[in-house]
Amino acid sequence: MRTSAVTGFPYVRPAADPSGRPSGTRTRTLTVAYAGGEARRGPVTMGQANMIRCILRDDPAHINIHDVWPVPAGTTLDAAVDALRALVVRHEALRTTFPDASAAADGEQVVAAEGTFTVTVLDHEELPRDAAGYAEALARRARAGRFRLDREFPLRTSLVARDGAPVFVALVSSHAAADGSALAVLREEWLALLDGADLPPLTGLTPLELAAEEAAPAGLRKSEASLAYWETILRTGPQAMFAEPRATGTDIRMPQLTLRSARGGRALGRIVERTGSLPSTVLLTAWCALVAHRAGQSTCVTAVPTSNRFRTRLARSVTTLSQDALLALDVTAPSFDALLRKTWGAALNAYRHSRFDSVGLWEMIGRVTFERGSLFARDVVFNDVSTLASTPASTTPRADDEDGPELSWGPDQVLPTRVLAFAYQTTPLLHLSLWADPALFPRQEAEGFLTGLVRLLEAAADADVPLASLTAVTGVRAVERGPDWERVDGSWVSPSAVAGALGRALGGVPVHVAADVPDPDGADPDRAGPGLTAFIAAADAALTPAAAHAALMDALPGRPGVLAPRRYVIVREPPAQADRSDAWLRQQILSEGNGRERRMSHDDG
């Protein structure tokens, strides 16, 4: 699935010359040779194939990932470069290219035994006051170029120095080589090398070892089981978590909000002591409870990308495992503790089904959503990287958070989701970053959501919390949708919005949409069960249910409150009482059906 990795450094862009660098900057490029690895080749992994498709399709600034590593004081430039060279020799993913990237899942990866890479050194007379923010801005800017997968080294590395002494490493990675967890492993090992430590033998699977495991019969069965798991959620879960009046559009520009709270960290620790649960499970429970409460949903569907590293041999693999674990958690529990008991099993089930053939997944998504009449919306992403040793460093929070958690706003980023959260740290303080659709979460509401999460943890620290009291406990109110909205087929839907979208898709013809229109004869299987019925007045008798359904499916992106009707009824003229379903039923019916008989191209009518 598509994903965008982001780090937690808010930044202030420094005064700069036209190149974006402070005055007095000397720039040079080092060519670094490496040797000592083993030359190998073989098929790509499922995660690599998934990310290669995204790299070829998506904006590079969205799909490339970056990180900033503070350099320990006293480190020389040669030592920093030598440690980078050692990582390249150690990890095959950093010596890998993809000669035929366009082949995606059928492509090949080639591991080089030796080669070169470049490091850009930006040496400054003086660094900006916010040096970390400056390094972050450099790394973000370097995400803009698309990696040439067939020949380019997968890391773009800049060393930010002051008077010859390196202060930060700002790097960008191809998402086909590494994900956020892999970058954290590299960062930890790089710091260990600078400290003079000997790195232990590799225990994580290499990309080629992982590809072989995935292609084995057991791996193929796991992929098939994962697709079946996803299909169940896609057929029965809400089509979008945030189906509400203000939710529109797809790729959305969102500002970053960061929370640091010692009180939140202590509260989380007390819940762990009280319940015996893992900190990550407690935090995921609180997240799902509050998201579902705010969205007015009985199920929280959230992607949890890093959780596919739950196996020991994957935990420290330097490669991309960028395939979502998709959690569908039923939040209809009486209390926080009852929901906590549900969460671990549901999360483990999601983690076990996070390895799949990405081409097969998208084919299944296309088939299922066409049949259901919806679009899968990856509305919510929760990325818990707190268990990794090298996550972005936190500043010291105010003692005891007497006036509430520390909140800070950072830069915007365009993301294909509505709410994304990173959990960087859970002890001794809670450190989270949130990117939320500003149409749904204006700044005050976004801040209220994160502080509400801390309040929920504090309330659950010493006693169980009834979930019916979430508004009072957290200050977060559920969305108000209005009388036009109905829950249909597991999703919140606005029948009037469906009618408007369908009418426009068909060139402005009159349309009436209603839920649960009765079947007078009880004999039509297409009309069994809850669903929408669309009445269409089409003077052109050539219009068919299949053509109507195909036209609406084309209009669905960016409209989460629109679900395709279960049945299309086509008449010649609208009745005088166009807002009454029984009046439409008394018109002469030209054709009717569910419209799902076949996929239609635009040339089919």
Coordinates of C-alpha atoms in Angstrom, one line a residue:
M1 CA 0.0 0.0 0.0
R2 CA 1.1 3.6 -0.4
T3 CA 2.8 5.0 2.6
S4 CA 4.8 8.1 3.3
A5 CA 7.4 8.1 6.1
V6 CA 8.1 11.3 8.0
T7 CA 10.4 12.2 10.9
G8 CA 9.5 14.3 13.9
F9 CA 11.7 17.3 13.5
P10 CA 9.8 20.6 13.2
Y11 CA 12.0 23.2 11.5
V12 CA 12.4 26.9 10.8
R13 CA 13.9 27.5 7.4
P14 CA 17.1 29.6 7.9
A15 CA 18.0 32.7 5.9
A16 CA 19.6 31.3 2.7
D17 CA 21.2 32.2 -0.6
P18 CA 19.3 31.1 -3.8
S19 CA 20.7 27.6 -3.4
G20 CA 19.0 27.3 0.0
R21 CA 22.3 27.3 2.0
P22 CA 23.5 29.9 4.4
S23 CA 26.2 32.3 3.2
G24 CA 29.7 31.1 3.8
T25 CA 28.9 27.5 2.8
R26 CA 31.7 25.5 1.1
T27 CA 30.3 22.5 -0.8
R28 CA 32.3 19.5 -2.1
T29 CA 31.4 16.0 -3.2
L30 CA 33.3 13.0 -2.0
T31 CA 33.4 9.8 -4.1
V32 CA 33.6 6.8 -1.7
A33 CA 34.7 3.4 -2.9
Y34 CA 33.6 0.2 -1.1
A35 CA 34.5 -3.4 -1.6
G36 CA 34.2 -6.7 0.3
G37 CA 30.5 -7.6 -0.3
E38 CA 29.2 -10.6 -2.2
A39 CA 27.7 -10.2 -5.7
R40 CA 24.3 -11.8 -5.8
R41 CA 21.0 -11.6 -7.8
G42 CA 17.5 -12.9 -7.6
P43 CA 13.8 -12.1 -7.5
V44 CA 12.5 -9.0 -5.6
T45 CA 10.5 -9.3 -2.4
M46 CA 6.9 -8.5 -2.1
G47 CA 7.7 -5.3 -0.2
Q48 CA 10.2 -4.2 -2.8
A49 CA 7.7 -4.8 -5.7
N50 CA 5.1 -2.8 -3.8
M51 CA 7.4 0.2 -3.3
I52 CA 8.9 0.0 -6.9
R53 CA 5.3 0.4 -8.2
C54 CA 4.9 3.5 -5.9
I55 CA 8.2 4.9 -6.9
L56 CA 7.4 4.7 -10.6
R57 CA 3.9 6.2 -10.1
D58 CA 4.0 8.7 -7.2
D59 CA 5.5 12.1 -6.6
P60 CA 9.1 11.4 -5.4
A61 CA 8.7 13.9 -2.6
H62 CA 5.9 11.8 -1.2
I63 CA 7.4 8.3 -1.6
N64 CA 11.1 8.9 -0.8
I65 CA 12.0 8.8 2.9
H66 CA 14.5 10.8 4.9
D67 CA 16.2 10.9 8.2
V68 CA 18.6 13.2 10.1
W69 CA 21.4 11.8 12.3
P70 CA 23.1 14.0 14.9
V71 CA 26.9 13.4 14.7
P72 CA 28.6 12.8 18.1
A73 CA 30.9 15.6 19.2
G74 CA 34.5 14.9 18.2
T75 CA 33.7 12.8 15.2
T76 CA 36.0 13.5 12.2
L77 CA 34.8 13.7 8.6
D78 CA 36.9 10.6 7.8
A79 CA 35.4 8.6 10.6
A80 CA 31.8 9.6 9.6
V81 CA 32.5 8.5 6.0
D82 CA 34.2 5.3 7.0
A83 CA 31.2 4.3 9.1
L84 CA 28.9 4.9 6.2
R85 CA 31.2 2.7 4.0
A86 CA 31.0 -0.1 6.6
L87 CA 27.2 0.0 6.5
V88 CA 27.2 -0.3 2.7
V89 CA 29.4 -3.4 2.8
R90 CA 27.4 -4.9 5.7
H91 CA 23.9 -4.5 4.2
E92 CA 23.0 -5.9 0.8
A93 CA 20.0 -3.5 0.4
L94 CA 22.5 -0.6 0.1
R95 CA 24.3 -2.3 -2.8
T96 CA 21.2 -3.3 -4.7
T97 CA 19.8 -2.1 -8.0
F98 CA 16.8 -3.2 -10.0
P99 CA 17.7 -3.5 -13.7
D100 CA 14.1 -3.9 -14.9
A101 CA 12.1 -2.0 -12.4
S102 CA 9.1 -1.7 -14.7
A103 CA 8.6 -5.5 -14.3
A104 CA 7.6 -4.9 -10.7
A105 CA 6.9 -8.3 -9.0
D106 CA 8.5 -10.2 -11.9
G107 CA 11.7 -8.1 -11.7
E108 CA 15.1 -8.9 -10.4
Q109 CA 17.4 -7.4 -7.8
V110 CA 21.2 -7.3 -8.3
V111 CA 23.6 -7.0 -5.4
A112 CA 27.0 -5.5 -6.2
A113 CA 30.2 -6.7 -4.5
E114 CA 32.0 -3.4 -4.9
G115 CA 31.3 0.1 -6.2
T116 CA 31.2 3.7 -5.3
F117 CA 28.8 6.2 -3.7
T118 CA 29.0 9.9 -3.1
V119 CA 28.7 12.1 0.0
T120 CA 28.0 15.8 -0.3
V121 CA 29.9 17.8 2.4
L122 CA 28.3 21.2 3.3
D123 CA 30.9 23.0 5.4
H124 CA 29.8 26.2 7.1
E125 CA 31.5 29.0 8.8
E126 CA 28.5 29.3 11.1
L127 CA 25.4 27.1 11.2
P128 CA 21.9 28.6 11.6
R129 CA 20.5 28.9 15.1
D130 CA 18.2 26.0 14.4
A131 CA 20.9 23.7 13.0
A132 CA 18.7 20.6 13.4
G133 CA 15.9 22.3 11.5
Y134 CA 18.3 23.3 8.8
A135 CA 19.5 19.7 8.3
E136 CA 15.9 18.6 8.3
A137 CA 15.1 21.1 5.6
L138 CA 18.1 19.9 3.5
A139 CA 16.9 16.3 3.7
R140 CA 13.3 17.2 2.8
R141 CA 14.5 19.2 -0.2
A142 CA 16.5 16.2 -1.4
R143 CA 13.4 14.0 -1.5
A144 CA 12.2 15.8 -4.6
G145 CA 14.2 13.8 -7.2
R146 CA 13.1 10.4 -8.4
F147 CA 15.6 7.5 -7.8
R148 CA 16.9 5.8 -10.9
L149 CA 16.4 2.3 -9.6
D150 CA 18.4 0.5 -12.3
R151 CA 21.7 2.3 -11.5
E152 CA 21.5 4.8 -8.7
F153 CA 22.9 4.3 -5.2
P154 CA 19.8 4.2 -2.9
L155 CA 21.0 6.8 -0.4
R156 CA 21.6 10.5 -1.0
T157 CA 23.8 11.6 1.8
S158 CA 24.8 15.1 2.9
L159 CA 27.2 15.8 5.8
V160 CA 26.5 19.2 7.5
A161 CA 29.7 20.5 9.0
R162 CA 31.0 23.5 10.9
D163 CA 34.6 24.5 10.2
G164 CA 35.3 20.9 8.9
A165 CA 33.6 19.1 11.8
P166 CA 30.5 17.1 10.9
V167 CA 27.4 18.0 12.9
F168 CA 24.5 16.2 11.1
V169 CA 24.0 13.6 8.5
A170 CA 21.0 14.5 6.3
L171 CA 20.0 11.6 4.1
V172 CA 17.3 10.5 1.7
S173 CA 16.6 6.8 0.9
S174 CA 14.9 5.1 -1.9
H175 CA 11.9 3.4 -0.4
A176 CA 12.7 0.3 -2.5
A177 CA 15.9 -0.1 -0.3
A178 CA 14.7 0.8 3.1
D179 CA 11.7 1.8 5.2
G180 CA 11.7 3.9 8.3
S181 CA 12.5 1.0 10.6
A182 CA 15.5 0.1 8.4
L183 CA 16.8 3.7 8.6
A184 CA 16.5 3.5 12.4
V185 CA 18.7 0.3 12.4
L186 CA 21.2 2.0 10.1
R187 CA 21.3 5.0 12.4
E188 CA 21.9 2.9 15.5
E189 CA 24.7 0.9 13.8
W190 CA 26.3 4.0 12.5
L191 CA 26.5 5.5 15.9
A192 CA 27.9 2.3 17.3
L193 CA 30.6 2.3 14.7
L194 CA 31.5 5.9 15.6
D195 CA 31.7 4.8 19.3
G196 CA 34.3 2.1 18.3
A197 CA 32.0 -0.9 18.9
D198 CA 32.1 -4.1 16.9
L199 CA 28.7 -4.8 15.3
P200 CA 27.2 -8.2 16.0
P201 CA 26.6 -10.7 13.2
L202 CA 23.6 -10.0 11.1
T203 CA 20.4 -11.8 12.3
G204 CA 17.8 -10.2 10.0
L205 CA 16.9 -11.6 6.7
T206 CA 18.5 -10.1 3.7
P207 CA 16.2 -9.0 0.8
L208 CA 17.2 -12.1 -1.2
E209 CA 16.6 -14.4 1.7
L210 CA 13.3 -12.8 2.3
A211 CA 12.3 -13.2 -1.4
A212 CA 13.2 -16.9 -1.3
E213 CA 11.1 -17.4 1.9
E214 CA 8.1 -15.6 0.3
A215 CA 8.3 -17.7 -2.9
A216 CA 8.3 -21.0 -1.0
P217 CA 5.0 -22.8 -0.7
A218 CA 4.5 -21.7 2.9
G219 CA 5.2 -18.1 1.9
L220 CA 2.6 -18.3 -0.9
R221 CA 0.0 -19.7 1.4
K222 CA 0.7 -16.7 3.8
S223 CA 0.1 -14.3 0.9
E224 CA -3.1 -16.0 0.0
A225 CA -4.3 -15.9 3.6
S226 CA -3.4 -12.2 3.8
L227 CA -5.5 -11.4 0.7
A228 CA -8.5 -13.3 2.2
Y229 CA -8.1 -11.4 5.5
W230 CA -8.0 -8.0 3.7
E231 CA -11.0 -9.0 1.5
T232 CA -13.1 -9.6 4.6
I233 CA -12.4 -6.1 5.9
L234 CA -12.9 -4.5 2.5
R235 CA -16.3 -6.2 2.1
T236 CA -17.6 -5.6 5.6
G237 CA -15.8 -2.7 7.2
P238 CA -16.6 1.0 6.8
Q239 CA -15.5 2.3 3.4
A240 CA -13.9 5.3 5.1
M241 CA -13.3 6.1 8.7
F242 CA -14.0 9.8 8.1
A243 CA -17.2 9.8 6.1
E244 CA -18.6 13.1 7.1
P245 CA -19.6 16.5 5.6
R246 CA -16.1 18.1 5.7
A247 CA -14.2 15.1 4.3
T248 CA -13.3 15.7 0.6
G249 CA -10.4 15.2 -1.7
T250 CA -7.6 12.6 -1.7
D251 CA -4.0 13.8 -1.4
I252 CA -4.2 16.4 1.4
R253 CA -1.7 19.0 2.6
M254 CA -1.4 18.6 6.4
P255 CA 0.7 20.4 9.0
Q256 CA 2.7 18.4 11.6
L257 CA 1.7 18.6 15.2
T258 CA 4.1 17.1 17.8
L259 CA 3.3 16.3 21.4
R260 CA 5.8 15.6 24.2
S261 CA 4.4 14.7 27.6
A262 CA 6.0 13.3 30.7
R263 CA 2.6 12.9 32.3
G264 CA 1.4 10.9 29.3
G265 CA 4.5 8.6 29.6
R266 CA 3.9 8.0 33.3
A267 CA 0.2 7.3 32.8
L268 CA 1.0 4.8 30.1
G269 CA 3.4 3.1 32.4
R270 CA 0.8 2.9 35.2
I271 CA -1.7 1.3 32.7
V272 CA 1.0 -1.3 31.8
E273 CA 1.5 -2.1 35.5
R274 CA -2.2 -2.3 36.2
T275 CA -3.2 -4.4 33.3
G276 CA 0.0 -6.4 32.4
S277 CA -0.3 -5.3 28.8
L278 CA 2.5 -4.1 26.5
P279 CA 2.9 -0.3 26.2
S280 CA 2.4 -0.5 22.4
T281 CA -0.9 -2.4 22.9
V282 CA -2.1 0.1 25.4
L283 CA -1.3 3.1 23.2
L284 CA -2.9 1.4 20.1
T285 CA -6.0 0.8 22.2
A286 CA -6.3 4.4 23.3
W287 CA -5.6 5.6 19.7
C288 CA -8.3 3.3 18.2
A289 CA -10.9 4.2 20.9
L290 CA -10.4 7.9 20.4
V291 CA -10.3 7.8 16.6
A292 CA -13.5 5.7 16.4
H293 CA -15.2 7.9 18.9
R294 CA -14.3 11.1 17.0
A295 CA -15.4 9.5 13.7
G296 CA -18.6 8.1 15.1
Q297 CA -17.7 4.5 14.1
S298 CA -18.2 1.2 15.8
T299 CA -15.0 -0.2 14.1
C300 CA -11.6 1.4 13.9
V301 CA -9.8 0.5 10.6
T302 CA -6.2 1.7 10.7
A303 CA -3.1 0.8 8.9
V304 CA -0.1 -0.1 11.2
P305 CA 2.9 -0.2 8.8
T306 CA 5.8 -1.0 11.1
S307 CA 4.0 -4.0 12.7
N308 CA 5.1 -6.4 9.9
R309 CA 8.4 -6.6 11.7
F310 CA 6.9 -8.5 14.6
R311 CA 9.0 -11.6 13.7
T312 CA 12.4 -11.9 15.2
R313 CA 14.2 -12.3 11.8
L314 CA 12.5 -9.3 10.4
A315 CA 12.8 -6.9 13.3
R316 CA 16.3 -5.7 12.2
S317 CA 16.2 -6.4 8.5
V318 CA 17.6 -3.6 6.4
T319 CA 15.2 -3.6 3.5
T320 CA 11.7 -2.3 2.8
L321 CA 8.9 -4.2 4.4
S322 CA 6.5 -1.5 3.4
Q323 CA 3.2 -3.4 3.3
D324 CA 0.5 -2.4 5.7
A325 CA -0.9 -4.5 8.5
L326 CA -4.6 -3.6 8.4
L327 CA -6.3 -3.6 11.8
A328 CA -10.0 -3.7 12.0
L329 CA -10.9 -3.4 15.7
D330 CA -14.5 -3.6 16.9
V331 CA -14.6 -0.9 19.6
T332 CA -18.1 -1.8 20.9
A333 CA -16.7 -2.7 24.3
P334 CA -18.1 -1.4 27.6
S335 CA -14.7 -0.1 28.9
F336 CA -11.1 0.6 28.1
D337 CA -9.9 -2.6 29.8
A338 CA -12.4 -4.7 27.8
L339 CA -11.2 -3.1 24.6
L340 CA -7.6 -3.6 25.6
R341 CA -8.2 -7.3 25.9
K342 CA -9.6 -7.3 22.3
T343 CA -6.8 -5.3 20.8
W344 CA -3.8 -7.6 21.2
G345 CA -5.6 -10.5 19.4
A346 CA -6.9 -8.2 16.7
A347 CA -3.5 -6.6 16.2
L348 CA -1.7 -9.9 16.1
N349 CA -4.1 -11.1 13.4
A350 CA -3.4 -8.0 11.4
Y351 CA 0.4 -8.4 11.8
R352 CA 0.2 -12.0 10.6
H353 CA -1.6 -10.9 7.4
S354 CA 0.7 -8.1 6.4
R355 CA 2.7 -10.0 3.7
F356 CA 1.1 -10.3 0.4
D357 CA 1.5 -10.0 -3.4
S358 CA 0.9 -6.3 -3.9
V359 CA -0.3 -6.8 -7.5
G360 CA -2.7 -9.4 -6.3
L361 CA -3.9 -7.1 -3.5
W362 CA -4.7 -4.2 -5.8
E363 CA -6.5 -6.6 -8.2
M364 CA -8.5 -7.8 -5.3
I365 CA -9.2 -4.3 -4.1
G366 CA -10.4 -3.3 -7.6
R367 CA -12.7 -6.3 -7.8
V368 CA -14.2 -6.1 -4.3
T369 CA -14.7 -2.3 -4.3
F370 CA -16.4 -2.5 -7.7
E371 CA -18.7 -5.2 -6.5
R372 CA -19.4 -3.4 -3.2
G373 CA -19.7 0.0 -4.9
S374 CA -17.1 1.7 -2.7
L375 CA -13.5 2.9 -2.7
F376 CA -11.0 1.7 -0.1
A377 CA -9.9 4.8 1.9
R378 CA -6.7 4.4 3.8
D379 CA -7.9 7.1 6.1
V380 CA -6.0 6.3 9.3
V381 CA -2.4 5.3 9.8
F382 CA -0.7 4.6 13.1
N383 CA 3.0 4.0 12.9
D384 CA 4.5 3.0 16.3
V385 CA 8.3 3.1 16.1
S386 CA 8.8 3.5 19.8
T387 CA 10.4 0.1 20.2
L388 CA 13.2 1.0 17.8
A389 CA 16.4 2.0 19.5
S390 CA 17.1 4.9 17.3
T391 CA 14.0 7.1 16.9
P392 CA 14.2 10.9 16.6
A393 CA 15.6 12.4 19.8
S394 CA 13.1 14.2 22.1
T395 CA 13.8 17.4 23.9
T396 CA 13.3 17.5 27.6
P397 CA 9.6 18.3 28.4
R398 CA 8.6 20.8 31.1
A399 CA 8.8 19.2 34.5
D400 CA 5.5 17.4 35.3
D401 CA 3.7 19.1 32.4
E402 CA 2.1 21.4 34.9
D403 CA 0.4 23.4 32.2
G404 CA -0.4 20.5 29.9
P405 CA 1.7 18.7 27.3
E406 CA 4.2 20.4 25.2
L407 CA 2.8 21.0 21.7
S408 CA 4.6 22.3 18.7
W409 CA 3.7 22.8 15.0
G410 CA 6.0 21.8 12.2
P411 CA 6.0 21.8 8.4
D412 CA 3.2 20.7 6.0
Q413 CA 3.3 17.5 4.0
V414 CA 1.0 16.2 1.3
L415 CA -0.3 12.7 2.2
P416 CA -2.8 10.3 0.8
T417 CA -4.6 9.8 4.1
R418 CA -6.7 11.8 6.5
V419 CA -4.9 11.1 9.9
L420 CA -1.3 9.9 10.3
A421 CA 0.4 9.4 13.6
F422 CA 3.9 8.4 14.5
A423 CA 4.6 7.2 18.1
Y424 CA 8.4 7.9 18.6
Q425 CA 8.6 7.3 22.4
T426 CA 6.5 6.0 25.2
T427 CA 8.9 6.3 28.2
P428 CA 10.0 8.3 30.1
L429 CA 7.8 10.6 28.1
L430 CA 5.1 10.2 25.4
H431 CA 6.3 11.6 22.1
L432 CA 3.9 11.6 19.2
S433 CA 3.5 13.5 15.9
L434 CA 0.2 13.9 14.2
W435 CA -0.7 14.9 10.6
A436 CA -4.4 15.5 10.3
D437 CA -6.7 16.8 7.5
P438 CA -7.2 20.5 8.5
A439 CA -10.7 20.4 7.1
L440 CA -11.6 17.8 9.8
F441 CA -9.1 18.9 12.5
P442 CA -8.5 22.6 12.5
R443 CA -5.5 23.5 14.7
Q444 CA -7.4 23.8 17.9
E445 CA -9.2 20.5 17.3
A446 CA -6.0 18.7 16.4
E447 CA -4.3 19.9 19.6
G448 CA -7.4 18.9 21.5
F449 CA -7.3 15.4 20.0
L450 CA -3.7 14.8 21.1
T451 CA -4.2 16.3 24.6
G452 CA -7.4 14.2 24.8
L453 CA -5.3 11.1 24.1
V454 CA -3.2 12.0 27.1
R455 CA -6.3 12.6 29.3
L456 CA -7.6 9.2 28.3
L457 CA -4.3 7.6 29.4
E458 CA -4.3 9.5 32.7
A459 CA -7.9 8.4 33.4
A460 CA -7.1 4.8 32.6
A461 CA -3.9 4.8 34.7
D462 CA -5.5 3.9 38.0
A463 CA -9.0 2.7 37.0
D464 CA -11.0 1.3 34.1
V465 CA -12.7 3.9 32.0
P466 CA -16.3 3.4 30.5
L467 CA -16.0 4.1 26.8
A468 CA -19.4 5.9 27.0
S469 CA -17.7 8.6 28.9
L470 CA -15.0 9.4 26.3
T471 CA -16.3 12.9 25.5
A472 CA -16.3 13.9 29.2
V473 CA -12.9 12.3 29.8
T474 CA -11.0 13.5 26.8
G475 CA -12.9 16.6 25.6
V476 CA -13.1 15.1 22.1
R477 CA -16.6 15.2 20.6
A478 CA -17.9 12.8 18.1
V479 CA -18.7 14.2 14.6
E480 CA -22.3 15.5 14.0
R481 CA -23.4 14.3 10.6
G482 CA -27.0 15.6 10.4
P483 CA -30.3 13.9 9.6
D484 CA -29.4 13.1 5.9
W485 CA -26.7 10.6 6.9
E486 CA -27.4 6.9 7.4
R487 CA -25.4 3.8 8.2
V488 CA -25.7 1.6 5.2
D489 CA -23.7 -1.6 4.6
G490 CA -21.3 -0.9 7.4
S491 CA -20.6 2.7 6.2
W492 CA -21.9 6.2 6.9
V493 CA -23.5 7.4 3.7
S494 CA -25.4 10.6 2.6
P495 CA -28.1 9.5 0.2
S496 CA -28.5 13.1 -1.1
A497 CA -24.7 13.2 -1.8
V498 CA -25.0 9.8 -3.6
A499 CA -27.9 11.3 -5.7
G500 CA -25.9 14.4 -6.5
A501 CA -22.8 12.5 -7.5
L502 CA -24.7 10.0 -9.7
G503 CA -26.8 12.7 -11.3
R504 CA -23.7 14.7 -12.3
A505 CA -21.9 11.6 -13.5
L506 CA -24.8 10.9 -15.8
G507 CA -24.9 14.4 -17.3
G508 CA -27.4 16.0 -14.9
V509 CA -30.3 13.7 -15.1
P510 CA -32.8 13.6 -12.2
V511 CA -31.9 11.1 -9.5
H512 CA -33.5 10.1 -6.2
V513 CA -31.6 7.8 -3.7
A514 CA -33.1 6.2 -0.7
A515 CA -32.2 3.5 1.8
D516 CA -34.0 0.2 2.4
V517 CA -36.6 0.6 -0.4
P518 CA -39.0 -2.3 0.0
D519 CA -39.3 -5.1 -2.6
P520 CA -43.0 -5.5 -3.1
D521 CA -42.6 -9.1 -4.4
G522 CA -39.7 -10.1 -2.2
A523 CA -38.3 -12.0 -5.2
D524 CA -35.3 -9.9 -6.3
P525 CA -32.1 -11.1 -4.7
D526 CA -30.4 -7.8 -5.6
R527 CA -32.8 -6.1 -3.2
A528 CA -32.2 -8.3 -0.2
G529 CA -30.6 -6.8 2.9
P530 CA -29.8 -3.1 3.7
G531 CA -28.6 -0.9 0.9
L532 CA -29.4 2.1 -1.3
T533 CA -31.7 2.2 -4.3
A534 CA -31.1 4.8 -7.0
F535 CA -34.0 5.9 -9.2
I536 CA -32.8 7.5 -12.4
A537 CA -35.0 9.4 -14.9
A538 CA -33.3 8.9 -18.2
A539 CA -35.2 9.8 -21.4
D540 CA -32.5 7.9 -23.2
A541 CA -33.6 4.3 -22.8
A542 CA -30.1 3.1 -23.7
L543 CA -28.9 3.8 -20.1
T544 CA -28.4 0.6 -18.2
P545 CA -27.7 -0.2 -14.5
A546 CA -24.2 -1.3 -15.5
A547 CA -23.5 2.1 -17.2
A548 CA -24.9 4.0 -14.2
H549 CA -22.7 2.0 -11.8
A550 CA -19.6 2.5 -13.8
A551 CA -20.2 6.2 -14.1
L552 CA -20.6 6.5 -10.3
M553 CA -17.5 4.5 -9.6
D554 CA -15.5 6.9 -11.7
A555 CA -16.9 9.8 -9.6
L556 CA -16.2 8.2 -6.1
P557 CA -12.6 9.4 -5.4
G558 CA -12.5 12.1 -2.8
R559 CA -16.2 11.5 -1.8
P560 CA -16.1 9.3 1.3
G561 CA -19.8 9.9 2.1
V562 CA -20.8 8.3 -1.3
L563 CA -21.5 4.6 -1.6
A564 CA -22.9 3.1 -4.8
P565 CA -26.5 1.9 -4.6
R566 CA -27.3 -1.7 -4.2
R567 CA -29.9 -1.4 -7.0
Y568 CA -30.5 1.0 -9.9
V569 CA -34.0 1.6 -11.2
I570 CA -34.2 3.5 -14.5
V571 CA -37.4 5.2 -15.6
R572 CA -38.2 7.6 -18.4
E573 CA -39.6 10.6 -16.5
P574 CA -39.4 11.6 -12.9
P575 CA -42.6 11.6 -10.9
A576 CA -44.2 14.8 -9.6
Q577 CA -43.3 13.9 -6.0
A578 CA -39.6 13.3 -6.8
D579 CA -38.6 13.0 -3.2
R580 CA -40.8 9.9 -2.6
S581 CA -39.6 6.4 -3.5
D582 CA -43.1 5.0 -3.8
A583 CA -43.8 7.6 -6.5
W584 CA -40.8 6.5 -8.5
L585 CA -41.9 2.9 -8.2
R586 CA -45.2 3.8 -9.8
Q587 CA -43.4 5.0 -12.9
Q588 CA -42.8 2.7 -15.9
I589 CA -39.5 0.9 -15.2
L590 CA -37.2 0.7 -18.2
S591 CA -34.6 -1.5 -16.6
E592 CA -33.3 -2.3 -13.1
G593 CA -30.4 -4.2 -11.6
N594 CA -27.3 -3.9 -9.4
G595 CA -25.0 -2.8 -12.2
R596 CA -22.2 -5.1 -11.2
E597 CA -22.5 -7.5 -14.1
R598 CA -19.2 -6.5 -15.6
R599 CA -16.5 -3.9 -15.5
M600 CA -17.1 -1.3 -18.1
S601 CA -14.6 0.9 -20.0
H602 CA -15.4 4.4 -20.9
D603 CA -16.1 3.2 -24.4
D604 CA -18.8 0.9 -23.2
G605 CA -21.3 3.7 -22.8

